[in-house]
Amino acid sequence: MKKSDLLKNLLLQKFAYLQQSPEKLDLIVTGGTVRQIDDNNTNFVISYSVLIAIDDYSTHISLDDLFLLLNDFVHEQQHDLLHEKNNEPYQFEINQLDDDRALMMVRIDLSEIVLVTNDENGNRVAEHQLETSGVIQSETDYISKLIDITGDGGPFARLDK
């Protein structure tokens, strides 16, 4: 599931706290479905829920920075969530663990189109697609754009934590 891996990589690369303590981040796929696109080919769509858990986030990551990252991710990768009935692309919950620590949990529903092709040996190959404004990009190019490695002022340039 490429989008959940992409989201995890974005979180790890963007927030210094998670770079230093990656064990504080968990992404768990909690369930999903597979839907055949049509009867004429073997392409399919995977839909699944991801639970993002960040332990001890409150002193290290601001909610605004986290929500900005998630909003930009949804806008780029799961744009249909912005047009749901209630316009609520994800849900969150905060559990206070003690006086100094809190656990942030975010649930987001993702879907991926999977194109099935044949390689040069005739073996079927599943290719998960990224949905960057209708243009398929490699994961590396997409991450570079979002975390603004090049310094060109991309959408995540404001999240310098």
Tab-separated table of N, CA and C in Angstrom:
chain	number	residue	atom	x	y	z
A	1	MET	N	0.843	-1.163	0.000
A	1	MET	CA	0.000	0.000	0.000
A	1	MET	C	0.890	1.227	0.000
A	2	LYS	N	1.013	1.756	-1.174
A	2	LYS	CA	1.995	2.797	-1.428
A	2	LYS	C	1.691	4.110	-0.709
A	3	LYS	N	0.415	4.490	-0.647
A	3	LYS	CA	0.093	5.772	-0.018
A	3	LYS	C	0.396	5.766	1.477
A	4	SER	N	0.132	4.667	2.171
A	4	SER	CA	0.448	4.631	3.603
A	4	SER	C	1.958	4.691	3.814
A	5	ASP	N	2.731	4.010	2.956
A	5	ASP	CA	4.191	4.105	3.043
A	5	ASP	C	4.666	5.522	2.751
A	6	LEU	N	4.061	6.144	1.752
A	6	LEU	CA	4.410	7.519	1.401
A	6	LEU	C	4.120	8.468	2.556
A	7	LEU	N	2.965	8.304	3.180
A	7	LEU	CA	2.602	9.164	4.311
A	7	LEU	C	3.572	8.977	5.470
A	8	LYS	N	3.939	7.743	5.766
A	8	LYS	CA	4.903	7.479	6.834
A	8	LYS	C	6.249	8.140	6.521
A	9	ASN	N	6.723	8.002	5.290
A	9	ASN	CA	7.990	8.626	4.894
A	9	ASN	C	7.937	10.142	5.007
A	10	LEU	N	6.808	10.741	4.612
A	10	LEU	CA	6.661	12.194	4.742
A	10	LEU	C	6.745	12.634	6.199
A	11	LEU	N	6.046	11.928	7.076
A	11	LEU	CA	6.072	12.274	8.498
A	11	LEU	C	7.476	12.133	9.080
A	12	LEU	N	8.158	11.052	8.732
A	12	LEU	CA	9.514	10.829	9.243
A	12	LEU	C	10.495	11.862	8.713
A	13	GLN	N	10.338	12.258	7.475
A	13	GLN	CA	11.278	13.220	6.893
A	13	GLN	C	10.986	14.651	7.297
A	14	LYS	N	9.739	14.970	7.587
A	14	LYS	CA	9.385	16.359	7.854
A	14	LYS	C	9.611	16.780	9.301
A	15	PHE	N	9.402	15.876	10.247
A	15	PHE	CA	9.465	16.261	11.650
A	15	PHE	C	10.727	15.704	12.301
A	16	ALA	N	11.577	16.594	12.770
A	16	ALA	CA	12.852	16.205	13.377
A	16	ALA	C	12.640	15.243	14.545
A	17	TYR	N	11.588	15.465	15.325
A	17	TYR	CA	11.293	14.584	16.459
A	17	TYR	C	11.128	13.133	16.002
A	18	LEU	N	10.416	12.926	14.901
A	18	LEU	CA	10.199	11.566	14.406
A	18	LEU	C	11.443	10.997	13.743
A	19	GLN	N	12.279	11.854	13.183
A	19	GLN	CA	13.567	11.388	12.644
A	19	GLN	C	14.444	10.853	13.775
A	20	GLN	N	14.450	11.566	14.885
A	20	GLN	CA	15.278	11.176	16.025
A	20	GLN	C	14.686	10.008	16.810
A	21	SER	N	13.362	9.872	16.782
A	21	SER	CA	12.683	8.814	17.545
A	21	SER	C	11.619	8.148	16.673
A	22	PRO	N	12.024	7.427	15.627
A	22	PRO	CA	11.026	6.836	14.716
A	22	PRO	C	10.114	5.820	15.394
A	23	GLU	N	10.529	5.295	16.524
A	23	GLU	CA	9.678	4.340	17.250
A	23	GLU	C	8.433	5.016	17.827
A	24	LYS	N	8.406	6.364	17.852
A	24	LYS	CA	7.242	7.098	18.356
A	24	LYS	C	6.119	7.189	17.316
A	25	LEU	N	6.388	6.737	16.089
A	25	LEU	CA	5.398	6.785	15.008
A	25	LEU	C	4.986	5.375	14.608
A	26	ASP	N	3.693	5.142	14.583
A	26	ASP	CA	3.144	3.890	14.067
A	26	ASP	C	2.087	4.214	13.029
A	27	LEU	N	2.124	3.519	11.909
A	27	LEU	CA	1.054	3.561	10.916
A	27	LEU	C	0.537	2.144	10.777
A	28	ILE	N	-0.745	1.973	11.037
A	28	ILE	CA	-1.345	0.651	11.044
A	28	ILE	C	-2.537	0.650	10.093
A	29	VAL	N	-2.513	-0.269	9.142
A	29	VAL	CA	-3.679	-0.453	8.279
A	29	VAL	C	-4.682	-1.268	9.077
A	30	THR	N	-5.875	-0.695	9.297
A	30	THR	CA	-6.856	-1.329	10.177
A	30	THR	C	-7.943	-2.098	9.440
A	31	GLY	N	-7.966	-2.014	8.130
A	31	GLY	CA	-8.966	-2.755	7.361
A	31	GLY	C	-9.081	-2.170	5.979
A	32	GLY	N	-9.733	-2.907	5.094
A	32	GLY	CA	-9.877	-2.399	3.743
A	32	GLY	C	-10.688	-3.313	2.854
A	33	THR	N	-10.798	-2.888	1.603
A	33	THR	CA	-11.521	-3.650	0.593
A	33	THR	C	-10.758	-3.588	-0.724
A	34	VAL	N	-11.050	-4.544	-1.592
A	34	VAL	CA	-10.513	-4.559	-2.952
A	34	VAL	C	-11.710	-4.583	-3.895
A	35	ARG	N	-11.686	-3.695	-4.896
A	35	ARG	CA	-12.792	-3.608	-5.846
A	35	ARG	C	-12.238	-3.707	-7.258
A	36	GLN	N	-12.791	-4.618	-8.018
A	36	GLN	CA	-12.421	-4.753	-9.422
A	36	GLN	C	-12.947	-3.539	-10.180
A	37	ILE	N	-12.120	-2.934	-11.052
A	37	ILE	CA	-12.552	-1.733	-11.770
A	37	ILE	C	-13.627	-2.068	-12.799
A	38	ASP	N	-13.393	-3.083	-13.607
A	38	ASP	CA	-14.421	-3.532	-14.552
A	38	ASP	C	-14.125	-4.964	-14.973
A	39	ASP	N	-15.052	-5.544	-15.717
A	39	ASP	CA	-14.917	-6.946	-16.122
A	39	ASP	C	-13.925	-7.148	-17.264
A	40	ASN	N	-13.504	-6.082	-17.918
A	40	ASN	CA	-12.676	-6.203	-19.116
A	40	ASN	C	-11.178	-6.227	-18.839
A	41	ASN	N	-10.760	-5.959	-17.621
A	41	ASN	CA	-9.328	-6.011	-17.306
A	41	ASN	C	-9.136	-6.417	-15.852
A	42	THR	N	-7.887	-6.579	-15.456
A	42	THR	CA	-7.599	-7.042	-14.094
A	42	THR	C	-7.178	-5.911	-13.162
A	43	ASN	N	-7.266	-4.663	-13.607
A	43	ASN	CA	-6.952	-3.532	-12.733
A	43	ASN	C	-7.940	-3.493	-11.574
A	44	PHE	N	-7.496	-2.965	-10.434
A	44	PHE	CA	-8.368	-2.919	-9.267
A	44	PHE	C	-8.053	-1.715	-8.400
A	45	VAL	N	-8.915	-1.481	-7.419
A	45	VAL	CA	-8.746	-0.384	-6.454
A	45	VAL	C	-8.692	-0.998	-5.070
A	46	ILE	N	-7.701	-0.570	-4.275
A	46	ILE	CA	-7.609	-0.953	-2.874
A	46	ILE	C	-8.050	0.253	-2.048
A	47	SER	N	-9.000	0.056	-1.163
A	47	SER	CA	-9.432	1.100	-0.224
A	47	SER	C	-9.145	0.596	1.176
A	48	TYR	N	-8.554	1.452	2.007
A	48	TYR	CA	-8.173	1.003	3.348
A	48	TYR	C	-8.106	2.175	4.317
A	49	SER	N	-8.225	1.851	5.595
A	49	SER	CA	-8.106	2.843	6.660
A	49	SER	C	-6.731	2.721	7.300
A	50	VAL	N	-6.126	3.866	7.557
A	50	VAL	CA	-4.820	3.911	8.206
A	50	VAL	C	-4.972	4.656	9.527
A	51	LEU	N	-4.436	4.069	10.572
A	51	LEU	CA	-4.372	4.726	11.873
A	51	LEU	C	-2.935	5.196	12.071
A	52	ILE	N	-2.769	6.497	12.234
A	52	ILE	CA	-1.463	7.104	12.504
A	52	ILE	C	-1.416	7.389	13.997
A	53	ALA	N	-0.415	6.864	14.678
A	53	ALA	CA	-0.268	7.113	16.115
A	53	ALA	C	1.094	7.749	16.357
A	54	ILE	N	1.096	8.901	17.016
A	54	ILE	CA	2.335	9.596	17.369
A	54	ILE	C	2.364	9.742	18.881
A	55	ASP	N	3.308	9.047	19.511
A	55	ASP	CA	3.444	9.068	20.969
A	55	ASP	C	4.239	10.303	21.385
A	56	ASP	N	3.789	10.953	22.446
A	56	ASP	CA	4.481	12.096	23.034
A	56	ASP	C	4.645	13.228	22.022
A	57	TYR	N	3.629	13.438	21.191
A	57	TYR	CA	3.717	14.451	20.141
A	57	TYR	C	3.659	15.874	20.698
A	58	SER	N	2.972	16.073	21.807
A	58	SER	CA	2.552	17.413	22.218
A	58	SER	C	3.681	18.399	22.466
A	59	THR	N	4.827	17.944	22.897
A	59	THR	CA	5.931	18.876	23.137
A	59	THR	C	6.887	18.946	21.953
A	60	HIS	N	6.611	18.179	20.893
A	60	HIS	CA	7.553	18.094	19.788
A	60	HIS	C	6.977	18.484	18.431
A	61	ILE	N	5.682	18.303	18.236
A	61	ILE	CA	5.048	18.575	16.949
A	61	ILE	C	3.782	19.372	17.216
A	62	SER	N	3.653	20.532	16.571
A	62	SER	CA	2.426	21.302	16.767
A	62	SER	C	1.296	20.687	15.950
A	63	LEU	N	0.084	20.791	16.481
A	63	LEU	CA	-1.081	20.300	15.754
A	63	LEU	C	-1.215	21.001	14.410
A	64	ASP	N	-0.955	22.295	14.384
A	64	ASP	CA	-1.060	23.034	13.124
A	64	ASP	C	-0.114	22.461	12.071
A	65	ASP	N	1.128	22.207	12.448
A	65	ASP	CA	2.085	21.660	11.483
A	65	ASP	C	1.666	20.273	11.009
A	66	LEU	N	1.178	19.447	11.926
A	66	LEU	CA	0.723	18.115	11.548
A	66	LEU	C	-0.477	18.204	10.616
A	67	PHE	N	-1.443	19.049	10.941
A	67	PHE	CA	-2.640	19.157	10.111
A	67	PHE	C	-2.326	19.794	8.761
A	68	LEU	N	-1.389	20.727	8.715
A	68	LEU	CA	-0.983	21.282	7.423
A	68	LEU	C	-0.401	20.192	6.528
A	69	LEU	N	0.448	19.355	7.092
A	69	LEU	CA	1.027	18.256	6.318
A	69	LEU	C	-0.058	17.303	5.842
A	70	LEU	N	-0.966	16.911	6.726
A	70	LEU	CA	-2.035	15.983	6.352
A	70	LEU	C	-2.982	16.605	5.323
A	71	ASN	N	-3.312	17.883	5.496
A	71	ASN	CA	-4.186	18.547	4.527
A	71	ASN	C	-3.548	18.585	3.144
A	72	ASP	N	-2.267	18.902	3.082
A	72	ASP	CA	-1.580	18.930	1.790
A	72	ASP	C	-1.490	17.529	1.188
A	73	PHE	N	-1.242	16.529	2.029
A	73	PHE	CA	-1.204	15.148	1.544
A	73	PHE	C	-2.557	14.754	0.958
A	74	VAL	N	-3.634	15.038	1.681
A	74	VAL	CA	-4.973	14.709	1.197
A	74	VAL	C	-5.267	15.450	-0.104
A	75	HIS	N	-4.924	16.731	-0.155
A	75	HIS	CA	-5.174	17.515	-1.365
A	75	HIS	C	-4.462	16.904	-2.571
A	76	GLU	N	-3.238	16.442	-2.376
A	76	GLU	CA	-2.452	15.876	-3.476
A	76	GLU	C	-2.802	14.423	-3.778
A	77	GLN	N	-2.997	13.608	-2.750
A	77	GLN	CA	-3.095	12.163	-2.945
A	77	GLN	C	-4.490	11.574	-2.793
A	78	GLN	N	-5.388	12.242	-2.115
A	78	GLN	CA	-6.721	11.683	-1.901
A	78	GLN	C	-7.737	12.800	-1.986
A	79	HIS	N	-7.677	13.527	-3.082
A	79	HIS	CA	-8.465	14.738	-3.271
A	79	HIS	C	-9.968	14.509	-3.093
A	80	ASP	N	-10.442	13.316	-3.401
A	80	ASP	CA	-11.869	13.029	-3.268
A	80	ASP	C	-12.355	13.171	-1.833
A	81	LEU	N	-11.468	13.020	-0.844
A	81	LEU	CA	-11.879	13.172	0.555
A	81	LEU	C	-12.296	14.602	0.876
A	82	LEU	N	-11.822	15.562	0.103
A	82	LEU	CA	-12.180	16.956	0.339
A	82	LEU	C	-13.617	17.246	-0.078
A	83	HIS	N	-14.201	16.327	-0.830
A	83	HIS	CA	-15.554	16.543	-1.335
A	83	HIS	C	-16.544	15.528	-0.769
A	84	GLU	N	-16.159	14.883	0.321
A	84	GLU	CA	-17.074	13.973	1.001
A	84	GLU	C	-18.255	14.763	1.554
A	85	LYS	N	-19.282	14.074	1.967
A	85	LYS	CA	-20.519	14.702	2.441
A	85	LYS	C	-20.250	15.767	3.513
A	86	ASN	N	-19.415	15.465	4.465
A	86	ASN	CA	-19.155	16.404	5.561
A	86	ASN	C	-17.839	17.159	5.411
A	87	ASN	N	-17.129	16.936	4.312
A	87	ASN	CA	-15.845	17.586	4.084
A	87	ASN	C	-14.900	17.376	5.277
A	88	GLU	N	-14.838	16.138	5.760
A	88	GLU	CA	-13.980	15.763	6.882
A	88	GLU	C	-13.030	14.669	6.401
A	89	PRO	N	-11.867	15.056	5.873
A	89	PRO	CA	-10.988	14.061	5.254
A	89	PRO	C	-10.318	13.089	6.225
A	90	TYR	N	-10.254	13.437	7.498
A	90	TYR	CA	-9.683	12.520	8.486
A	90	TYR	C	-10.197	12.894	9.866
A	91	GLN	N	-10.053	11.954	10.802
A	91	GLN	CA	-10.483	12.179	12.178
A	91	GLN	C	-9.261	12.037	13.085
A	92	PHE	N	-9.302	12.729	14.218
A	92	PHE	CA	-8.191	12.593	15.165
A	92	PHE	C	-8.722	12.467	16.582
A	93	GLU	N	-7.847	11.941	17.427
A	93	GLU	CA	-8.153	11.759	18.846
A	93	GLU	C	-6.856	11.972	19.616
A	94	ILE	N	-6.963	12.585	20.766
A	94	ILE	CA	-5.797	12.801	21.621
A	94	ILE	C	-6.063	12.138	22.961
A	95	ASN	N	-5.150	11.271	23.372
A	95	ASN	CA	-5.243	10.622	24.670
A	95	ASN	C	-4.116	11.129	25.553
A	96	GLN	N	-4.474	11.750	26.675
A	96	GLN	CA	-3.482	12.229	27.627
A	96	GLN	C	-2.981	11.032	28.426
A	97	LEU	N	-1.700	10.682	28.287
A	97	LEU	CA	-1.138	9.504	28.943
A	97	LEU	C	-0.721	9.793	30.375
A	98	ASP	N	-0.189	10.984	30.603
A	98	ASP	CA	0.151	11.453	31.942
A	98	ASP	C	0.276	12.967	31.863
A	99	ASP	N	0.831	13.593	32.886
A	99	ASP	CA	0.905	15.053	32.900
A	99	ASP	C	1.748	15.620	31.764
A	100	ASP	N	2.724	14.867	31.272
A	100	ASP	CA	3.659	15.383	30.287
A	100	ASP	C	3.520	14.768	28.895
A	101	ARG	N	2.775	13.689	28.772
A	101	ARG	CA	2.729	12.961	27.497
A	101	ARG	C	1.302	12.787	27.000
A	102	ALA	N	1.186	12.901	25.671
A	102	ALA	CA	-0.101	12.641	25.027
A	102	ALA	C	0.133	11.822	23.762
A	103	LEU	N	-0.844	11.021	23.416
A	103	LEU	CA	-0.805	10.202	22.215
A	103	LEU	C	-1.801	10.775	21.216
A	104	MET	N	-1.315	11.108	20.016
A	104	MET	CA	-2.161	11.620	18.947
A	104	MET	C	-2.478	10.461	18.005
A	105	MET	N	-3.751	10.272	17.696
A	105	MET	CA	-4.153	9.254	16.734
A	105	MET	C	-5.003	9.915	15.652
A	106	VAL	N	-4.663	9.600	14.400
A	106	VAL	CA	-5.388	10.132	13.251
A	106	VAL	C	-5.810	8.951	12.397
A	107	ARG	N	-7.079	8.934	11.992
A	107	ARG	CA	-7.554	7.901	11.069
A	107	ARG	C	-7.890	8.558	9.747
A	108	ILE	N	-7.350	7.980	8.680
A	108	ILE	CA	-7.587	8.504	7.339
A	108	ILE	C	-7.889	7.331	6.410
A	109	ASP	N	-8.867	7.521	5.547
A	109	ASP	CA	-9.227	6.495	4.575
A	109	ASP	C	-8.532	6.813	3.254
A	110	LEU	N	-7.821	5.835	2.730
A	110	LEU	CA	-7.073	6.000	1.485
A	110	LEU	C	-7.532	4.983	0.453
A	111	SER	N	-7.290	5.290	-0.803
A	111	SER	CA	-7.537	4.310	-1.864
A	111	SER	C	-6.440	4.453	-2.908
A	112	GLU	N	-6.146	3.343	-3.562
A	112	GLU	CA	-5.102	3.315	-4.582
A	112	GLU	C	-5.598	2.546	-5.793
A	113	ILE	N	-5.343	3.100	-6.947
A	113	ILE	CA	-5.588	2.382	-8.189
A	113	ILE	C	-4.377	1.506	-8.445
A	114	VAL	N	-4.614	0.253	-8.787
A	114	VAL	CA	-3.537	-0.682	-9.074
A	114	VAL	C	-3.703	-1.147	-10.521
A	115	LEU	N	-2.720	-0.802	-11.350
A	115	LEU	CA	-2.726	-1.229	-12.743
A	115	LEU	C	-1.975	-2.545	-12.857
A	116	VAL	N	-2.567	-3.482	-13.548
A	116	VAL	CA	-1.948	-4.792	-13.729
A	116	VAL	C	-1.457	-4.879	-15.166
A	117	THR	N	-0.150	-5.120	-15.315
A	117	THR	CA	0.476	-5.249	-16.628
A	117	THR	C	1.275	-6.541	-16.661
A	118	ASN	N	1.813	-6.845	-17.817
A	118	ASN	CA	2.693	-7.997	-17.970
A	118	ASN	C	4.119	-7.508	-18.186
A	119	ASP	N	5.086	-8.143	-17.503
A	119	ASP	CA	6.489	-7.790	-17.730
A	119	ASP	C	6.996	-8.494	-18.982
A	120	GLU	N	8.285	-8.320	-19.270
A	120	GLU	CA	8.871	-8.891	-20.491
A	120	GLU	C	8.822	-10.418	-20.530
A	121	ASN	N	8.648	-11.061	-19.373
A	121	ASN	CA	8.552	-12.523	-19.309
A	121	ASN	C	7.111	-13.023	-19.283
A	122	GLY	N	6.168	-12.099	-19.387
A	122	GLY	CA	4.763	-12.491	-19.380
A	122	GLY	C	4.157	-12.620	-17.997
A	123	ASN	N	4.915	-12.288	-16.943
A	123	ASN	CA	4.401	-12.342	-15.574
A	123	ASN	C	3.572	-11.092	-15.276
A	124	ARG	N	2.474	-11.292	-14.558
A	124	ARG	CA	1.653	-10.134	-14.187
A	124	ARG	C	2.339	-9.327	-13.093
A	125	VAL	N	2.266	-8.008	-13.232
A	125	VAL	CA	2.893	-7.084	-12.286
A	125	VAL	C	1.847	-6.057	-11.858
A	126	ALA	N	1.718	-5.851	-10.553
A	126	ALA	CA	0.800	-4.850	-10.009
A	126	ALA	C	1.573	-3.561	-9.753
A	127	GLU	N	1.078	-2.443	-10.301
A	127	GLU	CA	1.722	-1.139	-10.134
A	127	GLU	C	0.751	-0.183	-9.452
A	128	HIS	N	1.067	0.167	-8.195
A	128	HIS	CA	0.246	1.107	-7.440
A	128	HIS	C	0.524	2.508	-7.952
A	129	GLN	N	-0.535	3.288	-8.128
A	129	GLN	CA	-0.417	4.608	-8.720
A	129	GLN	C	-0.539	5.703	-7.665
A	130	LEU	N	0.320	6.717	-7.763
A	130	LEU	CA	0.162	7.928	-6.961
A	130	LEU	C	-0.712	8.888	-7.748
A	131	GLU	N	-1.519	9.679	-7.067
A	131	GLU	CA	-2.505	10.530	-7.736
A	131	GLU	C	-2.166	12.006	-7.563
A	132	THR	N	-1.003	12.414	-7.991
A	132	THR	CA	-0.574	13.793	-7.803
A	132	THR	C	-1.173	14.680	-8.890
A	133	SER	N	-2.285	15.297	-8.588
A	133	SER	CA	-2.974	16.196	-9.515
A	133	SER	C	-3.171	15.554	-10.879
A	134	GLY	N	-3.466	14.267	-10.885
A	134	GLY	CA	-3.711	13.573	-12.129
A	134	GLY	C	-2.462	13.122	-12.864
A	135	VAL	N	-1.284	13.458	-12.345
A	135	VAL	CA	-0.027	13.085	-12.982
A	135	VAL	C	0.657	12.034	-12.116
A	136	ILE	N	0.980	10.891	-12.708
A	136	ILE	CA	1.653	9.837	-11.963
A	136	ILE	C	3.119	10.202	-11.810
A	137	GLN	N	3.614	10.186	-10.573
A	137	GLN	CA	5.006	10.511	-10.287
A	137	GLN	C	5.619	9.397	-9.460
A	138	SER	N	6.958	9.352	-9.466
A	138	SER	CA	7.630	8.403	-8.583
A	138	SER	C	7.502	8.888	-7.147
A	139	GLU	N	7.615	7.973	-6.193
A	139	GLU	CA	7.521	8.336	-4.781
A	139	GLU	C	8.628	9.311	-4.389
A	140	THR	N	9.847	9.104	-4.889
A	140	THR	CA	10.966	9.984	-4.557
A	140	THR	C	10.709	11.398	-5.042
A	141	ASP	N	10.234	11.553	-6.276
A	141	ASP	CA	9.927	12.885	-6.806
A	141	ASP	C	8.832	13.555	-5.992
A	142	TYR	N	7.829	12.783	-5.601
A	142	TYR	CA	6.718	13.333	-4.851
A	142	TYR	C	7.167	13.822	-3.476
A	143	ILE	N	7.947	13.009	-2.762
A	143	ILE	CA	8.435	13.403	-1.441
A	143	ILE	C	9.318	14.639	-1.554
A	144	SER	N	10.201	14.677	-2.539
A	144	SER	CA	11.077	15.836	-2.725
A	144	SER	C	10.267	17.104	-2.920
A	145	LYS	N	9.201	17.013	-3.695
A	145	LYS	CA	8.346	18.178	-3.928
A	145	LYS	C	7.696	18.639	-2.639
A	146	LEU	N	7.163	17.709	-1.863
A	146	LEU	CA	6.405	18.090	-0.679
A	146	LEU	C	7.269	18.604	0.460
A	147	ILE	N	8.453	18.053	0.643
A	147	ILE	CA	9.258	18.531	1.773
A	147	ILE	C	10.244	19.605	1.351
A	148	ASP	N	10.175	20.014	0.083
A	148	ASP	CA	10.912	21.170	-0.402
A	148	ASP	C	12.413	21.023	-0.223
A	149	ILE	N	12.946	19.886	-0.644
A	149	ILE	CA	14.387	19.672	-0.582
A	149	ILE	C	15.124	20.688	-1.440
A	150	THR	N	14.530	21.060	-2.559
A	150	THR	CA	15.195	21.958	-3.498
A	150	THR	C	15.150	23.412	-3.065
A	151	GLY	N	14.337	23.737	-2.069
A	151	GLY	CA	14.276	25.113	-1.589
A	151	GLY	C	13.462	26.029	-2.472
A	152	ASP	N	12.595	25.460	-3.327
A	152	ASP	CA	11.849	26.303	-4.263
A	152	ASP	C	10.515	26.783	-3.696
A	153	GLY	N	10.295	26.602	-2.399
A	153	GLY	CA	9.089	27.132	-1.788
A	153	GLY	C	7.860	26.286	-2.017
A	154	GLY	N	7.997	24.962	-2.098
A	154	GLY	CA	6.872	24.055	-2.308
A	154	GLY	C	5.889	24.138	-1.150
A	155	PRO	N	4.807	23.389	-1.201
A	155	PRO	CA	3.729	23.528	-0.224
A	155	PRO	C	4.149	23.225	1.210
A	156	PHE	N	5.253	22.511	1.427
A	156	PHE	CA	5.674	22.180	2.782
A	156	PHE	C	6.816	23.051	3.275
A	157	ALA	N	7.194	24.062	2.538
A	157	ALA	CA	8.297	24.927	2.949
A	157	ALA	C	8.005	25.592	4.289
A	158	ARG	N	6.746	25.794	4.606
A	158	ARG	CA	6.378	26.460	5.856
A	158	ARG	C	6.474	25.546	7.070
A	159	LEU	N	6.760	24.272	6.880
A	159	LEU	CA	6.786	23.328	7.989
A	159	LEU	C	8.217	22.961	8.359
A	160	ASP	N	8.999	23.915	8.717
A	160	ASP	CA	10.405	23.669	9.017
A	160	ASP	C	10.619	23.342	10.478
A	161	LYS	N	10.194	22.168	10.883
A	161	LYS	CA	10.374	21.716	12.276
A	161	LYS	C	11.564	20.822	12.345
